[in-house]
Amino acid sequence: DTAVSQTPKYLVTQMGNDKSIKCEQNLGHDTMYWYKQDSKKFLKIMFSYNNKELIINETVPNRFSPKSPDKAHLNLHINSLELGDSAVYFCASSQTPITGIGSGYTFGSGTRLTVV
Amino acid sequence: GQSLEQPSEVTAVEGAIVQINCTYQTSGFYGLSWYQQHDGGAPTFLSYNALDGLEETGRFSSFLSRSDSYGYLLLQELQMKDSASYFCAVKRSNDYKLSFGAGTTVTVRA
């Protein structure tokens, strides 16, 4: 059983398109996150939800919109894709925002987004 | 603001010991975590330090000195499978974010 699963694993799309990435966790965690990893491997937090409530909303273009229908799911929708959006997007989860620091985040396998 | 510094690359031979240093500048420091990421893989949690001292987990140990704003990850008895990127990450007490350093690529040679 995959603890944190993301779909799709690879996404190649043209500039200007709209796309979504889905994430689901079966760990019973309350908190989920979206991170972006660029070509230099720098991991940057984008959003976090705790039990469906947005708790982290970093400075990202408003073309990016997260949605959490329930605490086991966190999706990322991207409008009007740009070349600079090409990156690997990781979903992660933790028991809570605080306990996750000590016990660690569980990351999904990532979605490699390529905008052409 | 905050900053995290760690070396970009380290190369060592099998069986050796590698120390990856991480210095941080942040207000309201809460704790320091370490993650491992193999090429094409997901980051995986290795260890966490909130208090000064050494935490040992098998061949890997992590150390923290809050007064020096410094920590390190010690990899002992290096194996080929330890070739990966290692990230330190800090949490501040006044927000929920876990902020990652730029990562250290460890290459283990035979």
PDB file of C-alpha atoms in Angstrom:
ATOM      1  CA  ASP A   1       0.000   0.000   0.000  1.00  0.00           C
ATOM      2  CA  THR A   2       1.377   3.359  -1.040  1.00  0.00           C
ATOM      3  CA  ALA A   3       1.279   5.794   1.876  1.00  0.00           C
ATOM      4  CA  VAL A   4       1.236   9.025  -0.168  1.00  0.00           C
ATOM      5  CA  SER A   5       0.320   8.626  -3.799  1.00  0.00           C
ATOM      6  CA  GLN A   6       0.416  11.262  -6.485  1.00  0.00           C
ATOM      7  CA  THR A   7      -0.934  11.183  -9.996  1.00  0.00           C
ATOM      8  CA  PRO A   8       0.237  11.566 -12.621  1.00  0.00           C
ATOM      9  CA  LYS A   9       3.909  10.705 -12.205  1.00  0.00           C
ATOM     10  CA  TYR A  10       4.834  12.519 -15.401  1.00  0.00           C
ATOM     11  CA  LEU A  11       3.032  15.410 -17.056  1.00  0.00           C
ATOM     12  CA  VAL A  12       4.098  17.019 -20.316  1.00  0.00           C
ATOM     13  CA  THR A  13       1.943  19.866 -21.499  1.00  0.00           C
ATOM     14  CA  GLN A  14       1.995  23.004 -23.585  1.00  0.00           C
ATOM     15  CA  MET A  15       2.240  26.553 -22.309  1.00  0.00           C
ATOM     16  CA  GLY A  16      -1.097  28.076 -21.547  1.00  0.00           C
ATOM     17  CA  ASN A  17      -2.789  24.808 -20.626  1.00  0.00           C
ATOM     18  CA  ASP A  18      -4.475  24.095 -17.292  1.00  0.00           C
ATOM     19  CA  LYS A  19      -3.545  20.940 -15.407  1.00  0.00           C
ATOM     20  CA  SER A  20      -4.159  19.250 -12.069  1.00  0.00           C
ATOM     21  CA  ILE A  21      -2.081  16.988  -9.880  1.00  0.00           C
ATOM     22  CA  LYS A  22      -3.807  14.764  -7.357  1.00  0.00           C
ATOM     23  CA  CYS A  23      -2.521  13.508  -4.031  1.00  0.00           C
ATOM     24  CA  GLU A  24      -3.953  11.028  -1.575  1.00  0.00           C
ATOM     25  CA  GLN A  25      -2.598   9.702   1.709  1.00  0.00           C
ATOM     26  CA  ASN A  26      -3.790   6.635   3.592  1.00  0.00           C
ATOM     27  CA  LEU A  27      -1.806   7.277   6.765  1.00  0.00           C
ATOM     28  CA  GLY A  28      -4.617   8.983   8.648  1.00  0.00           C
ATOM     29  CA  HIS A  29      -2.557  12.170   8.846  1.00  0.00           C
ATOM     30  CA  ASP A  30      -4.202  15.517   9.460  1.00  0.00           C
ATOM     31  CA  THR A  31      -1.777  17.663   7.470  1.00  0.00           C
ATOM     32  CA  MET A  32      -0.773  17.691   3.824  1.00  0.00           C
ATOM     33  CA  TYR A  33       1.707  19.799   1.866  1.00  0.00           C
ATOM     34  CA  TRP A  34       2.755  20.732  -1.642  1.00  0.00           C
ATOM     35  CA  TYR A  35       6.452  21.307  -2.321  1.00  0.00           C
ATOM     36  CA  LYS A  36       8.104  22.353  -5.565  1.00  0.00           C
ATOM     37  CA  GLN A  37      11.589  21.053  -6.391  1.00  0.00           C
ATOM     38  CA  ASP A  38      13.420  22.926  -9.113  1.00  0.00           C
ATOM     39  CA  SER A  39      16.206  21.751 -11.386  1.00  0.00           C
ATOM     40  CA  LYS A  40      18.785  22.592  -8.708  1.00  0.00           C
ATOM     41  CA  LYS A  41      16.935  20.322  -6.269  1.00  0.00           C
ATOM     42  CA  PHE A  42      15.800  23.217  -4.099  1.00  0.00           C
ATOM     43  CA  LEU A  43      12.643  22.177  -2.225  1.00  0.00           C
ATOM     44  CA  LYS A  44      10.226  25.006  -1.579  1.00  0.00           C
ATOM     45  CA  ILE A  45       6.970  24.844   0.343  1.00  0.00           C
ATOM     46  CA  MET A  46       3.932  26.065  -1.559  1.00  0.00           C
ATOM     47  CA  PHE A  47       0.847  25.187   0.446  1.00  0.00           C
ATOM     48  CA  SER A  48      -0.301  23.203   3.442  1.00  0.00           C
ATOM     49  CA  TYR A  49      -3.689  22.119   4.708  1.00  0.00           C
ATOM     50  CA  ASN A  50      -4.474  20.871   8.181  1.00  0.00           C
ATOM     51  CA  ASN A  51      -7.744  18.971   8.295  1.00  0.00           C
ATOM     52  CA  LYS A  52      -8.995  20.812   5.203  1.00  0.00           C
ATOM     53  CA  GLU A  53      -7.957  24.235   6.498  1.00  0.00           C
ATOM     54  CA  LEU A  54      -5.282  26.200   4.643  1.00  0.00           C
ATOM     55  CA  ILE A  55      -2.415  26.906   7.058  1.00  0.00           C
ATOM     56  CA  ILE A  56       0.477  27.704   4.740  1.00  0.00           C
ATOM     57  CA  ASN A  57       0.072  29.796   1.636  1.00  0.00           C
ATOM     58  CA  GLU A  58       3.445  30.839   0.331  1.00  0.00           C
ATOM     59  CA  THR A  59       4.008  33.537  -2.220  1.00  0.00           C
ATOM     60  CA  VAL A  60       3.245  31.634  -5.378  1.00  0.00           C
ATOM     61  CA  PRO A  61       1.462  32.898  -8.493  1.00  0.00           C
ATOM     62  CA  ASN A  62      -2.294  32.789  -8.078  1.00  0.00           C
ATOM     63  CA  ARG A  63      -2.348  30.500 -11.106  1.00  0.00           C
ATOM     64  CA  PHE A  64      -1.659  27.781  -8.527  1.00  0.00           C
ATOM     65  CA  SER A  65      -4.673  26.773  -6.467  1.00  0.00           C
ATOM     66  CA  PRO A  66      -4.777  23.969  -3.942  1.00  0.00           C
ATOM     67  CA  LYS A  67      -7.946  22.135  -3.009  1.00  0.00           C
ATOM     68  CA  SER A  68      -8.505  19.758  -0.127  1.00  0.00           C
ATOM     69  CA  PRO A  69     -11.870  17.989  -0.344  1.00  0.00           C
ATOM     70  CA  ASP A  70     -11.051  16.012   2.793  1.00  0.00           C
ATOM     71  CA  LYS A  71      -8.014  15.509   4.979  1.00  0.00           C
ATOM     72  CA  ALA A  72      -6.820  12.526   2.941  1.00  0.00           C
ATOM     73  CA  HIS A  73      -6.688  14.432  -0.336  1.00  0.00           C
ATOM     74  CA  LEU A  74      -4.865  17.517  -1.519  1.00  0.00           C
ATOM     75  CA  ASN A  75      -4.941  18.478  -5.164  1.00  0.00           C
ATOM     76  CA  LEU A  76      -3.025  21.177  -7.005  1.00  0.00           C
ATOM     77  CA  HIS A  77      -4.522  22.959  -9.985  1.00  0.00           C
ATOM     78  CA  ILE A  78      -2.349  25.108 -12.211  1.00  0.00           C
ATOM     79  CA  ASN A  79      -3.818  27.533 -14.718  1.00  0.00           C
ATOM     80  CA  SER A  80      -2.120  29.025 -17.759  1.00  0.00           C
ATOM     81  CA  LEU A  81       1.040  26.962 -17.408  1.00  0.00           C
ATOM     82  CA  GLU A  82       4.369  28.685 -18.082  1.00  0.00           C
ATOM     83  CA  LEU A  83       7.792  27.322 -18.950  1.00  0.00           C
ATOM     84  CA  GLY A  84       9.046  28.264 -15.491  1.00  0.00           C
ATOM     85  CA  ASP A  85       6.504  25.962 -13.886  1.00  0.00           C
ATOM     86  CA  SER A  86       8.525  22.969 -15.064  1.00  0.00           C
ATOM     87  CA  ALA A  87       9.676  21.197 -11.909  1.00  0.00           C
ATOM     88  CA  VAL A  88       8.974  18.190  -9.745  1.00  0.00           C
ATOM     89  CA  TYR A  89       6.021  18.704  -7.434  1.00  0.00           C
ATOM     90  CA  PHE A  90       5.928  16.678  -4.247  1.00  0.00           C
ATOM     91  CA  CYS A  91       2.979  16.069  -2.020  1.00  0.00           C
ATOM     92  CA  ALA A  92       3.702  15.204   1.611  1.00  0.00           C
ATOM     93  CA  SER A  93       1.801  14.507   4.779  1.00  0.00           C
ATOM     94  CA  SER A  94       2.380  14.507   8.525  1.00  0.00           C
ATOM     95  CA  GLN A  95       0.334  13.608  11.582  1.00  0.00           C
ATOM     96  CA  THR A  96       0.015  17.269  12.512  1.00  0.00           C
ATOM     97  CA  PRO A  97       1.974  20.398  11.536  1.00  0.00           C
ATOM     98  CA  ILE A  98       3.961  20.134  14.753  1.00  0.00           C
ATOM     99  CA  THR A  99       4.463  16.397  15.316  1.00  0.00           C
ATOM    100  CA  GLY A 100       5.443  16.088  11.688  1.00  0.00           C
ATOM    101  CA  ILE A 101       8.642  17.946  12.449  1.00  0.00           C
ATOM    102  CA  GLY A 102       9.810  15.302  14.897  1.00  0.00           C
ATOM    103  CA  SER A 103       8.417  12.236  13.207  1.00  0.00           C
ATOM    104  CA  GLY A 104       9.028  13.453   9.692  1.00  0.00           C
ATOM    105  CA  TYR A 105       6.993  14.152   6.643  1.00  0.00           C
ATOM    106  CA  THR A 106       6.045  11.312   4.317  1.00  0.00           C
ATOM    107  CA  PHE A 107       6.522  12.385   0.724  1.00  0.00           C
ATOM    108  CA  GLY A 108       4.846  11.094  -2.387  1.00  0.00           C
ATOM    109  CA  SER A 109       6.964   9.960  -5.319  1.00  0.00           C
ATOM    110  CA  GLY A 110       6.571  13.285  -7.102  1.00  0.00           C
ATOM    111  CA  THR A 111       5.061  14.560 -10.321  1.00  0.00           C
ATOM    112  CA  ARG A 112       7.542  15.684 -12.953  1.00  0.00           C
ATOM    113  CA  LEU A 113       5.884  18.525 -14.827  1.00  0.00           C
ATOM    114  CA  THR A 114       7.388  19.620 -18.125  1.00  0.00           C
ATOM    115  CA  VAL A 115       5.910  22.629 -19.878  1.00  0.00           C
ATOM    116  CA  VAL A 116       6.849  22.952 -23.541  1.00  0.00           C
TER     117      VAL A 116
ATOM    118  CA  GLY B   1      14.169  35.948   6.909  1.00  0.00           C
ATOM    119  CA  GLN B   2      16.113  32.774   7.283  1.00  0.00           C
ATOM    120  CA  SER B   3      18.984  31.014   5.588  1.00  0.00           C
ATOM    121  CA  LEU B   4      20.427  27.527   5.598  1.00  0.00           C
ATOM    122  CA  GLU B   5      23.882  26.664   4.354  1.00  0.00           C
ATOM    123  CA  GLN B   6      25.265  23.235   3.594  1.00  0.00           C
ATOM    124  CA  PRO B   7      28.024  22.092   1.241  1.00  0.00           C
ATOM    125  CA  SER B   8      26.887  21.350  -2.276  1.00  0.00           C
ATOM    126  CA  GLU B   9      28.889  18.158  -2.796  1.00  0.00           C
ATOM    127  CA  VAL B  10      30.869  15.580  -0.867  1.00  0.00           C
ATOM    128  CA  THR B  11      32.691  12.554  -2.287  1.00  0.00           C
ATOM    129  CA  ALA B  12      34.005   9.677  -0.207  1.00  0.00           C
ATOM    130  CA  VAL B  13      34.913   5.999  -0.518  1.00  0.00           C
ATOM    131  CA  GLU B  14      33.001   3.033   0.771  1.00  0.00           C
ATOM    132  CA  GLY B  15      33.525   2.466   4.456  1.00  0.00           C
ATOM    133  CA  ALA B  16      34.488   6.065   5.134  1.00  0.00           C
ATOM    134  CA  ILE B  17      32.784   8.586   7.399  1.00  0.00           C
ATOM    135  CA  VAL B  18      31.178  11.736   6.025  1.00  0.00           C
ATOM    136  CA  GLN B  19      29.987  14.749   7.985  1.00  0.00           C
ATOM    137  CA  ILE B  20      27.530  17.142   6.358  1.00  0.00           C
ATOM    138  CA  ASN B  21      27.383  20.476   8.126  1.00  0.00           C
ATOM    139  CA  CYS B  22      24.386  22.754   8.203  1.00  0.00           C
ATOM    140  CA  THR B  23      24.441  26.279   9.552  1.00  0.00           C
ATOM    141  CA  TYR B  24      21.260  28.231   9.876  1.00  0.00           C
ATOM    142  CA  GLN B  25      20.147  31.750  10.549  1.00  0.00           C
ATOM    143  CA  THR B  26      16.557  32.046  11.612  1.00  0.00           C
ATOM    144  CA  SER B  27      14.478  33.686  14.258  1.00  0.00           C
ATOM    145  CA  GLY B  28      12.422  31.506  16.542  1.00  0.00           C
ATOM    146  CA  PHE B  29      14.335  28.311  15.809  1.00  0.00           C
ATOM    147  CA  TYR B  30      12.330  25.209  16.767  1.00  0.00           C
ATOM    148  CA  GLY B  31      14.217  22.219  15.382  1.00  0.00           C
ATOM    149  CA  LEU B  32      16.458  20.792  12.656  1.00  0.00           C
ATOM    150  CA  SER B  33      15.558  17.833  10.473  1.00  0.00           C
ATOM    151  CA  TRP B  34      17.481  15.789   7.921  1.00  0.00           C
ATOM    152  CA  TYR B  35      16.130  14.135   4.789  1.00  0.00           C
ATOM    153  CA  GLN B  36      17.678  11.832   2.206  1.00  0.00           C
ATOM    154  CA  GLN B  37      16.713  11.850  -1.444  1.00  0.00           C
ATOM    155  CA  HIS B  38      17.978   9.427  -4.080  1.00  0.00           C
ATOM    156  CA  ASP B  39      17.995  10.539  -7.700  1.00  0.00           C
ATOM    157  CA  GLY B  40      14.480  10.369  -9.080  1.00  0.00           C
ATOM    158  CA  GLY B  41      13.068   9.500  -5.666  1.00  0.00           C
ATOM    159  CA  ALA B  42      11.157  11.150  -2.879  1.00  0.00           C
ATOM    160  CA  PRO B  43      12.748  12.779   0.158  1.00  0.00           C
ATOM    161  CA  THR B  44      12.708  10.454   3.151  1.00  0.00           C
ATOM    162  CA  PHE B  45      12.994  11.500   6.765  1.00  0.00           C
ATOM    163  CA  LEU B  46      16.233  10.584   8.568  1.00  0.00           C
ATOM    164  CA  SER B  47      16.372  12.403  11.873  1.00  0.00           C
ATOM    165  CA  TYR B  48      15.343  15.367  13.955  1.00  0.00           C
ATOM    166  CA  ASN B  49      17.046  17.434  16.654  1.00  0.00           C
ATOM    167  CA  ALA B  50      15.291  19.961  18.844  1.00  0.00           C
ATOM    168  CA  LEU B  51      17.771  19.896  21.713  1.00  0.00           C
ATOM    169  CA  ASP B  52      21.539  20.145  21.754  1.00  0.00           C
ATOM    170  CA  GLY B  53      23.370  16.887  21.360  1.00  0.00           C
ATOM    171  CA  LEU B  54      23.716  13.804  19.256  1.00  0.00           C
ATOM    172  CA  GLU B  55      20.914  11.555  18.005  1.00  0.00           C
ATOM    173  CA  GLU B  56      22.022   8.185  16.696  1.00  0.00           C
ATOM    174  CA  THR B  57      20.042   5.992  14.341  1.00  0.00           C
ATOM    175  CA  GLY B  58      22.090   3.092  13.074  1.00  0.00           C
ATOM    176  CA  ARG B  59      24.911   4.263  10.813  1.00  0.00           C
ATOM    177  CA  PHE B  60      23.528   7.813  10.724  1.00  0.00           C
ATOM    178  CA  SER B  61      23.775  10.348  13.524  1.00  0.00           C
ATOM    179  CA  SER B  62      22.653  13.954  13.733  1.00  0.00           C
ATOM    180  CA  PHE B  63      23.968  16.675  15.992  1.00  0.00           C
ATOM    181  CA  LEU B  64      22.683  20.073  16.991  1.00  0.00           C
ATOM    182  CA  SER B  65      24.198  23.046  18.754  1.00  0.00           C
ATOM    183  CA  ARG B  66      21.541  25.712  19.219  1.00  0.00           C
ATOM    184  CA  SER B  67      24.019  28.227  20.591  1.00  0.00           C
ATOM    185  CA  ASP B  68      26.126  27.916  17.425  1.00  0.00           C
ATOM    186  CA  SER B  69      23.123  27.679  15.067  1.00  0.00           C
ATOM    187  CA  TYR B  70      24.791  24.606  13.654  1.00  0.00           C
ATOM    188  CA  GLY B  71      24.079  20.991  13.074  1.00  0.00           C
ATOM    189  CA  TYR B  72      25.526  18.089  11.178  1.00  0.00           C
ATOM    190  CA  LEU B  73      24.613  14.709   9.793  1.00  0.00           C
ATOM    191  CA  LEU B  74      27.216  11.998  10.227  1.00  0.00           C
ATOM    192  CA  LEU B  75      27.186   9.074   7.839  1.00  0.00           C
ATOM    193  CA  GLN B  76      29.336   6.176   9.013  1.00  0.00           C
ATOM    194  CA  GLU B  77      30.508   3.020   7.256  1.00  0.00           C
ATOM    195  CA  LEU B  78      29.496   4.501   3.950  1.00  0.00           C
ATOM    196  CA  GLN B  79      27.842   2.197   1.465  1.00  0.00           C
ATOM    197  CA  MET B  80      27.204   2.700  -2.239  1.00  0.00           C
ATOM    198  CA  LYS B  81      23.489   2.998  -1.515  1.00  0.00           C
ATOM    199  CA  ASP B  82      24.207   6.114   0.577  1.00  0.00           C
ATOM    200  CA  SER B  83      24.907   8.038  -2.632  1.00  0.00           C
ATOM    201  CA  ALA B  84      22.089  10.570  -2.540  1.00  0.00           C
ATOM    202  CA  SER B  85      21.246  14.167  -1.726  1.00  0.00           C
ATOM    203  CA  TYR B  86      20.914  15.107   1.915  1.00  0.00           C
ATOM    204  CA  PHE B  87      18.874  18.086   3.035  1.00  0.00           C
ATOM    205  CA  CYS B  88      18.798  19.874   6.333  1.00  0.00           C
ATOM    206  CA  ALA B  89      15.536  21.636   7.151  1.00  0.00           C
ATOM    207  CA  VAL B  90      14.502  24.017   9.892  1.00  0.00           C
ATOM    208  CA  LYS B  91      11.229  24.729  11.565  1.00  0.00           C
ATOM    209  CA  ARG B  92      10.538  28.000  13.334  1.00  0.00           C
ATOM    210  CA  SER B  93       8.353  28.162  16.387  1.00  0.00           C
ATOM    211  CA  ASN B  94       6.091  30.843  14.967  1.00  0.00           C
ATOM    212  CA  ASP B  95       4.937  29.144  11.814  1.00  0.00           C
ATOM    213  CA  TYR B  96       4.184  25.729  10.395  1.00  0.00           C
ATOM    214  CA  LYS B  97       6.748  25.703   7.622  1.00  0.00           C
ATOM    215  CA  LEU B  98       9.601  23.250   7.239  1.00  0.00           C
ATOM    216  CA  SER B  99      12.201  25.091   5.143  1.00  0.00           C
ATOM    217  CA  PHE B 100      14.849  23.080   3.339  1.00  0.00           C
ATOM    218  CA  GLY B 101      18.471  23.834   2.579  1.00  0.00           C
ATOM    219  CA  ALA B 102      19.823  23.481  -0.950  1.00  0.00           C
ATOM    220  CA  GLY B 103      21.012  19.945  -0.320  1.00  0.00           C
ATOM    221  CA  THR B 104      24.369  18.149  -0.302  1.00  0.00           C
ATOM    222  CA  THR B 105      25.063  15.565  -2.963  1.00  0.00           C
ATOM    223  CA  VAL B 106      27.032  12.674  -1.493  1.00  0.00           C
ATOM    224  CA  THR B 107      28.831  10.418  -3.927  1.00  0.00           C
ATOM    225  CA  VAL B 108      30.238   7.166  -2.606  1.00  0.00           C
ATOM    226  CA  ARG B 109      33.002   5.573  -4.652  1.00  0.00           C
ATOM    227  CA  ALA B 110      34.173   2.001  -4.541  1.00  0.00           C
TER     228      ALA B 110
END
